[in-house]
């Protein structure tokens, strides 16, 4: 009886230890609902496999006290909103081409919902040392700024027609940014105010024509001035040569002093080429 009692006690302790080890290593228990966990351990660094609630996995790193921890991040979508306003490129310059001075400004509300994939979370933790939701939100806001800037660029580049196709812009954003790392859930562009793109294009063409004419006149003026400068430099060179001759032949200097005929003097100077 004593032997059997010891045996059953050993089995019980063994099962208890096994159960404790299983609970310590069963990581999905440690991740809150609607969250994704990333394991960071002293022995293995950042684990490449994210921990998802309800997906079985067991990690031995947690058997070593204080060796490992789980950084949990909300799996809910990130919402980004921005009121965007501005003017088309060189709008004030082109507007001044017309007496009415048309307004080439634009404005709209930009709202988007997206979330990064679990594998992208691993990348953030590994490369940017992100450890909590607050730090993750900052990175996602940067991504939202990039997307809103791209949206604004699509508008400022749409100067070939007077149409503003919101659906096309939304599709372009989804096509560019929705991939294995980022999932675009919704895009909204509302309260849109855009200028007359056709009128803007006409003003721009008028200004470019004006610049072409100005450049042509400046080029002609530069050619004329270059000729004058060249003639001036040539005359200076002649005078320098003539000065050397006068130094070498003082009698010529005396002759010029006594000469009352300016034309003859100029002919003498011009003869030194």
PDB file of C-alpha atoms in Angstrom:
ATOM      1  CA  UNK A   1       0.000   0.000   0.000  1.00  0.00           C
ATOM      2  CA  UNK A   2       2.795   2.375   0.839  1.00  0.00           C
ATOM      3  CA  UNK A   3       4.554   1.693  -2.464  1.00  0.00           C
ATOM      4  CA  UNK A   4       1.377   2.182  -4.458  1.00  0.00           C
ATOM      5  CA  UNK A   5       0.649   5.378  -2.502  1.00  0.00           C
ATOM      6  CA  UNK A   6       4.075   6.751  -3.280  1.00  0.00           C
ATOM      7  CA  UNK A   7       3.649   5.803  -6.906  1.00  0.00           C
ATOM      8  CA  UNK A   8       0.322   7.584  -7.209  1.00  0.00           C
ATOM      9  CA  UNK A   9       1.781  10.607  -5.380  1.00  0.00           C
ATOM     10  CA  UNK A  10       4.655  10.667  -7.866  1.00  0.00           C
ATOM     11  CA  UNK A  11       2.238  10.450 -10.792  1.00  0.00           C
ATOM     12  CA  UNK A  12       0.132  13.216  -9.285  1.00  0.00           C
ATOM     13  CA  UNK A  13       3.151  15.479  -8.802  1.00  0.00           C
ATOM     14  CA  UNK A  14       4.326  14.662 -12.286  1.00  0.00           C
ATOM     15  CA  UNK A  15       0.940  15.567 -13.739  1.00  0.00           C
ATOM     16  CA  UNK A  16       0.841  18.699 -11.627  1.00  0.00           C
ATOM     17  CA  UNK A  17       4.271  19.767 -12.841  1.00  0.00           C
ATOM     18  CA  UNK A  18       3.320  18.968 -16.415  1.00  0.00           C
ATOM     19  CA  UNK A  19       0.126  20.967 -16.075  1.00  0.00           C
ATOM     20  CA  UNK A  20       1.996  23.892 -14.593  1.00  0.00           C
ATOM     21  CA  UNK A  21       4.537  23.740 -17.391  1.00  0.00           C
ATOM     22  CA  UNK A  22       1.773  23.600 -19.970  1.00  0.00           C
ATOM     23  CA  UNK A  23      -0.005  26.603 -18.474  1.00  0.00           C
ATOM     24  CA  UNK A  24       3.232  28.588 -18.292  1.00  0.00           C
ATOM     25  CA  UNK A  25       4.063  27.867 -21.910  1.00  0.00           C
ATOM     26  CA  UNK A  26       0.545  28.137 -23.357  1.00  0.00           C
ATOM     27  CA  UNK A  27       0.800  31.727 -24.581  1.00  0.00           C
ATOM     28  CA  UNK A  28      -2.715  32.398 -26.003  1.00  0.00           C
ATOM     29  CA  UNK A  29      -3.943  32.612 -22.390  1.00  0.00           C
ATOM     30  CA  UNK A  30      -1.726  35.649 -21.919  1.00  0.00           C
ATOM     31  CA  UNK A  31      -3.201  37.653 -24.822  1.00  0.00           C
ATOM     32  CA  UNK A  32      -6.371  39.723 -24.193  1.00  0.00           C
ATOM     33  CA  UNK A  33      -9.407  39.457 -26.454  1.00  0.00           C
ATOM     34  CA  UNK A  34      -9.234  41.531 -29.686  1.00  0.00           C
ATOM     35  CA  UNK A  35      -5.466  41.647 -29.345  1.00  0.00           C
ATOM     36  CA  UNK A  36      -2.353  40.195 -30.918  1.00  0.00           C
ATOM     37  CA  UNK A  37       0.726  39.338 -28.891  1.00  0.00           C
ATOM     38  CA  UNK A  38       4.390  39.455 -29.810  1.00  0.00           C
ATOM     39  CA  UNK A  39       6.776  37.398 -27.677  1.00  0.00           C
ATOM     40  CA  UNK A  40      10.037  39.037 -26.663  1.00  0.00           C
ATOM     41  CA  UNK A  41      12.505  36.910 -24.719  1.00  0.00           C
ATOM     42  CA  UNK A  42      16.047  37.250 -23.448  1.00  0.00           C
ATOM     43  CA  UNK A  43      17.024  33.899 -24.933  1.00  0.00           C
ATOM     44  CA  UNK A  44      15.427  34.224 -28.398  1.00  0.00           C
ATOM     45  CA  UNK A  45      14.724  37.922 -28.979  1.00  0.00           C
ATOM     46  CA  UNK A  46      11.555  38.824 -30.899  1.00  0.00           C
ATOM     47  CA  UNK A  47       9.563  35.756 -31.912  1.00  0.00           C
ATOM     48  CA  UNK A  48       8.641  35.816 -35.604  1.00  0.00           C
ATOM     49  CA  UNK A  49       5.258  34.146 -34.950  1.00  0.00           C
ATOM     50  CA  UNK A  50       2.609  36.463 -33.504  1.00  0.00           C
ATOM     51  CA  UNK A  51       0.356  35.076 -30.772  1.00  0.00           C
ATOM     52  CA  UNK A  52      -3.329  35.116 -31.649  1.00  0.00           C
ATOM     53  CA  UNK A  53      -6.158  34.386 -29.254  1.00  0.00           C
ATOM     54  CA  UNK A  54      -7.697  30.953 -29.852  1.00  0.00           C
ATOM     55  CA  UNK A  55      -4.777  29.657 -31.925  1.00  0.00           C
ATOM     56  CA  UNK A  56      -2.905  26.893 -30.080  1.00  0.00           C
ATOM     57  CA  UNK A  57       0.779  27.324 -29.413  1.00  0.00           C
ATOM     58  CA  UNK A  58       3.214  26.566 -26.634  1.00  0.00           C
ATOM     59  CA  UNK A  59       6.486  28.415 -26.053  1.00  0.00           C
ATOM     60  CA  UNK A  60       9.199  27.037 -23.831  1.00  0.00           C
ATOM     61  CA  UNK A  61      10.702  30.495 -23.210  1.00  0.00           C
ATOM     62  CA  UNK A  62       8.138  31.102 -20.470  1.00  0.00           C
ATOM     63  CA  UNK A  63       9.409  28.160 -18.427  1.00  0.00           C
ATOM     64  CA  UNK A  64      12.426  30.285 -17.466  1.00  0.00           C
ATOM     65  CA  UNK A  65      11.432  32.923 -14.880  1.00  0.00           C
ATOM     66  CA  UNK A  66      11.602  36.562 -16.121  1.00  0.00           C
ATOM     67  CA  UNK A  67      12.919  35.337 -19.470  1.00  0.00           C
ATOM     68  CA  UNK A  68      10.008  36.239 -21.711  1.00  0.00           C
ATOM     69  CA  UNK A  69       7.115  38.665 -21.986  1.00  0.00           C
ATOM     70  CA  UNK A  70       4.277  39.311 -24.417  1.00  0.00           C
ATOM     71  CA  UNK A  71       3.651  42.759 -25.900  1.00  0.00           C
ATOM     72  CA  UNK A  72      -0.064  42.907 -26.653  1.00  0.00           C
ATOM     73  CA  UNK A  73      -1.553  45.172 -29.318  1.00  0.00           C
ATOM     74  CA  UNK A  74      -5.171  45.850 -30.175  1.00  0.00           C
ATOM     75  CA  UNK A  75      -6.312  44.129 -33.363  1.00  0.00           C
ATOM     76  CA  UNK A  76      -9.055  46.732 -33.910  1.00  0.00           C
ATOM     77  CA  UNK A  77      -8.781  49.005 -36.974  1.00  0.00           C
ATOM     78  CA  UNK A  78      -6.927  52.299 -36.700  1.00  0.00           C
ATOM     79  CA  UNK A  79      -9.031  55.366 -37.603  1.00  0.00           C
ATOM     80  CA  UNK A  80      -7.346  58.376 -39.167  1.00  0.00           C
ATOM     81  CA  UNK A  81      -9.011  61.710 -40.000  1.00  0.00           C
ATOM     82  CA  UNK A  82      -7.633  64.918 -41.466  1.00  0.00           C
ATOM     83  CA  UNK A  83      -9.017  68.111 -42.960  1.00  0.00           C
ATOM     84  CA  UNK A  84      -6.876  68.874 -46.001  1.00  0.00           C
ATOM     85  CA  UNK A  85      -6.694  72.305 -47.595  1.00  0.00           C
ATOM     86  CA  UNK A  86      -4.288  74.021 -49.957  1.00  0.00           C
ATOM     87  CA  UNK A  87      -3.780  75.541 -53.387  1.00  0.00           C
ATOM     88  CA  UNK A  88      -2.766  74.096 -56.732  1.00  0.00           C
ATOM     89  CA  UNK A  89       0.911  74.575 -57.635  1.00  0.00           C
ATOM     90  CA  UNK A  90       1.778  78.261 -58.358  1.00  0.00           C
ATOM     91  CA  UNK A  91      -1.927  79.085 -57.979  1.00  0.00           C
ATOM     92  CA  UNK A  92      -1.408  82.773 -57.084  1.00  0.00           C
ATOM     93  CA  UNK A  93       0.965  83.352 -60.012  1.00  0.00           C
ATOM     94  CA  UNK A  94      -1.423  81.811 -62.528  1.00  0.00           C
ATOM     95  CA  UNK A  95      -4.454  83.534 -60.991  1.00  0.00           C
ATOM     96  CA  UNK A  96      -2.880  86.961 -61.594  1.00  0.00           C
ATOM     97  CA  UNK A  97      -2.987  86.300 -65.351  1.00  0.00           C
ATOM     98  CA  UNK A  98      -6.715  87.141 -65.304  1.00  0.00           C
ATOM     99  CA  UNK A  99      -8.421  90.282 -64.068  1.00  0.00           C
ATOM    100  CA  UNK A 100     -10.975  88.211 -62.107  1.00  0.00           C
ATOM    101  CA  UNK A 101      -8.137  86.502 -60.159  1.00  0.00           C
ATOM    102  CA  UNK A 102      -9.852  83.088 -59.852  1.00  0.00           C
ATOM    103  CA  UNK A 103      -9.417  81.019 -56.702  1.00  0.00           C
ATOM    104  CA  UNK A 104      -7.437  77.814 -57.248  1.00  0.00           C
ATOM    105  CA  UNK A 105      -7.684  76.477 -53.695  1.00  0.00           C
ATOM    106  CA  UNK A 106      -9.120  73.113 -52.607  1.00  0.00           C
ATOM    107  CA  UNK A 107     -10.310  71.476 -49.384  1.00  0.00           C
ATOM    108  CA  UNK A 108     -11.827  68.158 -48.273  1.00  0.00           C
ATOM    109  CA  UNK A 109     -12.216  65.811 -45.322  1.00  0.00           C
ATOM    110  CA  UNK A 110     -10.122  62.659 -45.491  1.00  0.00           C
ATOM    111  CA  UNK A 111     -11.024  59.639 -43.338  1.00  0.00           C
ATOM    112  CA  UNK A 112      -9.543  56.169 -43.504  1.00  0.00           C
ATOM    113  CA  UNK A 113      -9.615  52.953 -41.496  1.00  0.00           C
ATOM    114  CA  UNK A 114      -6.830  50.402 -41.772  1.00  0.00           C
ATOM    115  CA  UNK A 115      -4.934  47.877 -39.737  1.00  0.00           C
ATOM    116  CA  UNK A 116      -1.541  46.267 -40.034  1.00  0.00           C
ATOM    117  CA  UNK A 117      -1.085  42.525 -40.315  1.00  0.00           C
ATOM    118  CA  UNK A 118       0.266  40.434 -37.399  1.00  0.00           C
ATOM    119  CA  UNK A 119       3.515  39.947 -39.325  1.00  0.00           C
ATOM    120  CA  UNK A 120       3.825  43.713 -39.709  1.00  0.00           C
ATOM    121  CA  UNK A 121       3.426  44.033 -35.931  1.00  0.00           C
ATOM    122  CA  UNK A 122       6.397  41.720 -35.513  1.00  0.00           C
ATOM    123  CA  UNK A 123       8.378  44.013 -37.811  1.00  0.00           C
ATOM    124  CA  UNK A 124       7.409  47.096 -35.771  1.00  0.00           C
ATOM    125  CA  UNK A 125       8.471  45.427 -32.523  1.00  0.00           C
ATOM    126  CA  UNK A 126      11.711  44.182 -34.047  1.00  0.00           C
ATOM    127  CA  UNK A 127      12.803  47.284 -35.962  1.00  0.00           C
ATOM    128  CA  UNK A 128      11.173  50.141 -34.032  1.00  0.00           C
ATOM    129  CA  UNK A 129      11.108  48.646 -30.499  1.00  0.00           C
ATOM    130  CA  UNK A 130       7.344  49.214 -30.245  1.00  0.00           C
ATOM    131  CA  UNK A 131       6.041  47.698 -27.006  1.00  0.00           C
ATOM    132  CA  UNK A 132       2.494  49.015 -26.488  1.00  0.00           C
ATOM    133  CA  UNK A 133      -0.572  50.412 -28.220  1.00  0.00           C
ATOM    134  CA  UNK A 134       0.384  54.063 -27.633  1.00  0.00           C
ATOM    135  CA  UNK A 135       3.663  53.613 -29.500  1.00  0.00           C
ATOM    136  CA  UNK A 136       1.923  51.642 -32.239  1.00  0.00           C
ATOM    137  CA  UNK A 137      -0.649  54.424 -32.689  1.00  0.00           C
ATOM    138  CA  UNK A 138       2.164  56.901 -33.369  1.00  0.00           C
ATOM    139  CA  UNK A 139       3.563  54.722 -36.156  1.00  0.00           C
ATOM    140  CA  UNK A 140       0.115  54.177 -37.657  1.00  0.00           C
ATOM    141  CA  UNK A 141      -0.498  57.933 -37.606  1.00  0.00           C
ATOM    142  CA  UNK A 142       2.690  58.394 -39.645  1.00  0.00           C
ATOM    143  CA  UNK A 143       1.324  55.855 -42.128  1.00  0.00           C
ATOM    144  CA  UNK A 144      -1.985  57.769 -42.196  1.00  0.00           C
ATOM    145  CA  UNK A 145      -0.090  61.003 -42.948  1.00  0.00           C
ATOM    146  CA  UNK A 146       1.648  59.282 -45.869  1.00  0.00           C
ATOM    147  CA  UNK A 147      -1.667  58.102 -47.300  1.00  0.00           C
ATOM    148  CA  UNK A 148      -3.323  61.522 -46.906  1.00  0.00           C
ATOM    149  CA  UNK A 149      -0.324  63.183 -48.612  1.00  0.00           C
ATOM    150  CA  UNK A 150      -0.680  60.735 -51.492  1.00  0.00           C
ATOM    151  CA  UNK A 151      -4.391  61.568 -51.726  1.00  0.00           C
ATOM    152  CA  UNK A 152      -3.609  65.294 -51.843  1.00  0.00           C
ATOM    153  CA  UNK A 153      -1.004  64.715 -54.566  1.00  0.00           C
ATOM    154  CA  UNK A 154      -3.616  62.912 -56.651  1.00  0.00           C
ATOM    155  CA  UNK A 155      -5.777  66.020 -56.470  1.00  0.00           C
ATOM    156  CA  UNK A 156      -3.043  68.544 -57.263  1.00  0.00           C
ATOM    157  CA  UNK A 157      -1.944  66.452 -60.231  1.00  0.00           C
ATOM    158  CA  UNK A 158      -5.472  66.251 -61.617  1.00  0.00           C
ATOM    159  CA  UNK A 159      -5.165  69.477 -63.619  1.00  0.00           C
ATOM    160  CA  UNK A 160      -5.977  68.136 -67.059  1.00  0.00           C
ATOM    161  CA  UNK A 161      -9.751  68.208 -66.771  1.00  0.00           C
ATOM    162  CA  UNK A 162     -12.517  69.785 -64.734  1.00  0.00           C
ATOM    163  CA  UNK A 163     -13.706  66.491 -63.276  1.00  0.00           C
ATOM    164  CA  UNK A 164     -12.926  65.232 -59.784  1.00  0.00           C
ATOM    165  CA  UNK A 165     -13.446  61.489 -59.513  1.00  0.00           C
ATOM    166  CA  UNK A 166     -13.574  60.652 -55.796  1.00  0.00           C
ATOM    167  CA  UNK A 167     -14.137  56.938 -56.402  1.00  0.00           C
ATOM    168  CA  UNK A 168     -11.117  56.735 -58.681  1.00  0.00           C
ATOM    169  CA  UNK A 169      -8.927  58.392 -56.053  1.00  0.00           C
ATOM    170  CA  UNK A 170     -10.199  55.989 -53.380  1.00  0.00           C
ATOM    171  CA  UNK A 171      -9.455  53.033 -55.633  1.00  0.00           C
ATOM    172  CA  UNK A 172      -5.950  54.380 -56.315  1.00  0.00           C
ATOM    173  CA  UNK A 173      -5.291  54.617 -52.570  1.00  0.00           C
ATOM    174  CA  UNK A 174      -6.521  51.068 -51.921  1.00  0.00           C
ATOM    175  CA  UNK A 175      -4.510  49.749 -54.854  1.00  0.00           C
ATOM    176  CA  UNK A 176      -1.308  51.423 -53.665  1.00  0.00           C
ATOM    177  CA  UNK A 177      -1.467  50.736 -49.930  1.00  0.00           C
ATOM    178  CA  UNK A 178      -3.585  47.629 -49.378  1.00  0.00           C
ATOM    179  CA  UNK A 179      -1.215  44.651 -49.335  1.00  0.00           C
ATOM    180  CA  UNK A 180      -0.011  41.796 -47.158  1.00  0.00           C
ATOM    181  CA  UNK A 181       1.303  44.262 -44.581  1.00  0.00           C
ATOM    182  CA  UNK A 182      -1.583  46.729 -44.465  1.00  0.00           C
ATOM    183  CA  UNK A 183      -5.309  46.234 -44.944  1.00  0.00           C
ATOM    184  CA  UNK A 184      -7.355  49.260 -46.021  1.00  0.00           C
ATOM    185  CA  UNK A 185     -10.859  48.789 -44.622  1.00  0.00           C
ATOM    186  CA  UNK A 186     -12.507  52.042 -45.698  1.00  0.00           C
ATOM    187  CA  UNK A 187     -11.682  55.373 -47.346  1.00  0.00           C
ATOM    188  CA  UNK A 188     -13.885  58.457 -47.233  1.00  0.00           C
ATOM    189  CA  UNK A 189     -13.379  61.764 -49.064  1.00  0.00           C
ATOM    190  CA  UNK A 190     -16.134  64.240 -48.248  1.00  0.00           C
ATOM    191  CA  UNK A 191     -17.022  67.958 -48.253  1.00  0.00           C
ATOM    192  CA  UNK A 192     -14.908  68.393 -51.360  1.00  0.00           C
ATOM    193  CA  UNK A 193     -14.215  71.864 -52.757  1.00  0.00           C
ATOM    194  CA  UNK A 194     -12.022  71.958 -55.851  1.00  0.00           C
ATOM    195  CA  UNK A 195     -11.127  74.739 -58.317  1.00  0.00           C
ATOM    196  CA  UNK A 196     -11.843  74.956 -62.019  1.00  0.00           C
ATOM    197  CA  UNK A 197      -9.059  72.763 -63.403  1.00  0.00           C
ATOM    198  CA  UNK A 198      -9.692  73.805 -67.011  1.00  0.00           C
ATOM    199  CA  UNK A 199      -9.309  77.478 -66.127  1.00  0.00           C
ATOM    200  CA  UNK A 200      -6.217  76.669 -64.090  1.00  0.00           C
ATOM    201  CA  UNK A 201      -4.679  74.887 -67.078  1.00  0.00           C
ATOM    202  CA  UNK A 202      -5.399  77.860 -69.362  1.00  0.00           C
ATOM    203  CA  UNK A 203      -3.784  80.287 -66.904  1.00  0.00           C
ATOM    204  CA  UNK A 204      -0.793  78.010 -66.568  1.00  0.00           C
ATOM    205  CA  UNK A 205      -0.400  77.790 -70.360  1.00  0.00           C
ATOM    206  CA  UNK A 206      -0.680  81.584 -70.645  1.00  0.00           C
ATOM    207  CA  UNK A 207       2.033  82.038 -68.045  1.00  0.00           C
ATOM    208  CA  UNK A 208       4.325  79.520 -69.736  1.00  0.00           C
ATOM    209  CA  UNK A 209       3.849  81.354 -73.062  1.00  0.00           C
ATOM    210  CA  UNK A 210       4.669  84.621 -71.326  1.00  0.00           C
ATOM    211  CA  UNK A 211       7.829  83.103 -69.810  1.00  0.00           C
ATOM    212  CA  UNK A 212       8.897  81.820 -73.222  1.00  0.00           C
ATOM    213  CA  UNK A 213       8.586  85.320 -74.689  1.00  0.00           C
ATOM    214  CA  UNK A 214      10.483  86.878 -71.769  1.00  0.00           C
ATOM    215  CA  UNK A 215      13.236  84.293 -72.032  1.00  0.00           C
ATOM    216  CA  UNK A 216      13.583  84.950 -75.763  1.00  0.00           C
ATOM    217  CA  UNK A 217      13.940  88.714 -75.141  1.00  0.00           C
ATOM    218  CA  UNK A 218      16.426  88.154 -72.339  1.00  0.00           C
ATOM    219  CA  UNK A 219      18.443  85.866 -74.578  1.00  0.00           C
ATOM    220  CA  UNK A 220      18.544  88.490 -77.330  1.00  0.00           C
ATOM    221  CA  UNK A 221      19.520  91.155 -74.796  1.00  0.00           C
ATOM    222  CA  UNK A 222      22.216  88.902 -73.395  1.00  0.00           C
ATOM    223  CA  UNK A 223      23.621  88.346 -76.887  1.00  0.00           C
ATOM    224  CA  UNK A 224      23.703  92.095 -77.479  1.00  0.00           C
ATOM    225  CA  UNK A 225      25.354  92.785 -74.143  1.00  0.00           C
ATOM    226  CA  UNK A 226      27.831  89.989 -74.717  1.00  0.00           C
ATOM    227  CA  UNK A 227      28.832  91.643 -78.013  1.00  0.00           C
ATOM    228  CA  UNK A 228      29.240  95.010 -76.285  1.00  0.00           C
ATOM    229  CA  UNK A 229      31.341  93.448 -73.552  1.00  0.00           C
ATOM    230  CA  UNK A 230      33.472  91.666 -76.121  1.00  0.00           C
ATOM    231  CA  UNK A 231      34.020  94.925 -78.061  1.00  0.00           C
ATOM    232  CA  UNK A 232      34.866  96.717 -74.829  1.00  0.00           C
ATOM    233  CA  UNK A 233      37.374  94.029 -73.872  1.00  0.00           C
ATOM    234  CA  UNK A 234      38.873  94.178 -77.375  1.00  0.00           C
ATOM    235  CA  UNK A 235      39.306  97.961 -77.134  1.00  0.00           C
ATOM    236  CA  UNK A 236      40.918  97.647 -73.705  1.00  0.00           C
ATOM    237  CA  UNK A 237      43.337  95.153 -75.149  1.00  0.00           C
ATOM    238  CA  UNK A 238      44.175  97.555 -77.988  1.00  0.00           C
ATOM    239  CA  UNK A 239      44.775 100.375 -75.535  1.00  0.00           C
ATOM    240  CA  UNK A 240      47.047  98.185 -73.436  1.00  0.00           C
ATOM    241  CA  UNK A 241      49.082  97.321 -76.529  1.00  0.00           C
ATOM    242  CA  UNK A 242      49.197 100.953 -77.574  1.00  0.00           C
ATOM    243  CA  UNK A 243      50.385 101.948 -74.085  1.00  0.00           C
ATOM    244  CA  UNK A 244      53.275  99.522 -74.380  1.00  0.00           C
ATOM    245  CA  UNK A 245      54.226 101.064 -77.757  1.00  0.00           C
ATOM    246  CA  UNK A 246      54.204 104.548 -76.260  1.00  0.00           C
ATOM    247  CA  UNK A 247      56.534 103.415 -73.507  1.00  0.00           C
ATOM    248  CA  UNK A 248      58.894 101.875 -76.038  1.00  0.00           C
ATOM    249  CA  UNK A 249      58.702 104.894 -78.424  1.00  0.00           C
ATOM    250  CA  UNK A 250      58.444 108.166 -76.458  1.00  0.00           C
ATOM    251  CA  UNK A 251      58.755 110.145 -79.663  1.00  0.00           C
ATOM    252  CA  UNK A 252      55.378 108.756 -80.762  1.00  0.00           C
ATOM    253  CA  UNK A 253      53.802 110.076 -77.579  1.00  0.00           C
ATOM    254  CA  UNK A 254      55.195 113.540 -78.324  1.00  0.00           C
ATOM    255  CA  UNK A 255      53.798 113.324 -81.852  1.00  0.00           C
ATOM    256  CA  UNK A 256      50.324 112.509 -80.551  1.00  0.00           C
ATOM    257  CA  UNK A 257      50.435 115.391 -78.089  1.00  0.00           C
ATOM    258  CA  UNK A 258      51.179 117.791 -80.882  1.00  0.00           C
ATOM    259  CA  UNK A 259      48.561 116.320 -83.213  1.00  0.00           C
ATOM    260  CA  UNK A 260      45.285 118.201 -83.520  1.00  0.00           C
ATOM    261  CA  UNK A 261      43.658 115.601 -85.799  1.00  0.00           C
ATOM    262  CA  UNK A 262      41.591 113.179 -83.661  1.00  0.00           C
ATOM    263  CA  UNK A 263      40.761 110.940 -86.599  1.00  0.00           C
ATOM    264  CA  UNK A 264      44.421 110.433 -87.358  1.00  0.00           C
ATOM    265  CA  UNK A 265      45.028 109.590 -83.711  1.00  0.00           C
ATOM    266  CA  UNK A 266      42.209 107.005 -83.660  1.00  0.00           C
ATOM    267  CA  UNK A 267      43.547 105.480 -86.858  1.00  0.00           C
ATOM    268  CA  UNK A 268      46.903 105.161 -85.194  1.00  0.00           C
ATOM    269  CA  UNK A 269      45.354 103.420 -82.165  1.00  0.00           C
ATOM    270  CA  UNK A 270      43.265 101.073 -84.330  1.00  0.00           C
ATOM    271  CA  UNK A 271      46.358 100.090 -86.284  1.00  0.00           C
ATOM    272  CA  UNK A 272      47.603  98.208 -83.205  1.00  0.00           C
ATOM    273  CA  UNK A 273      45.444  95.053 -83.501  1.00  0.00           C
TER     274      UNK A 273
END
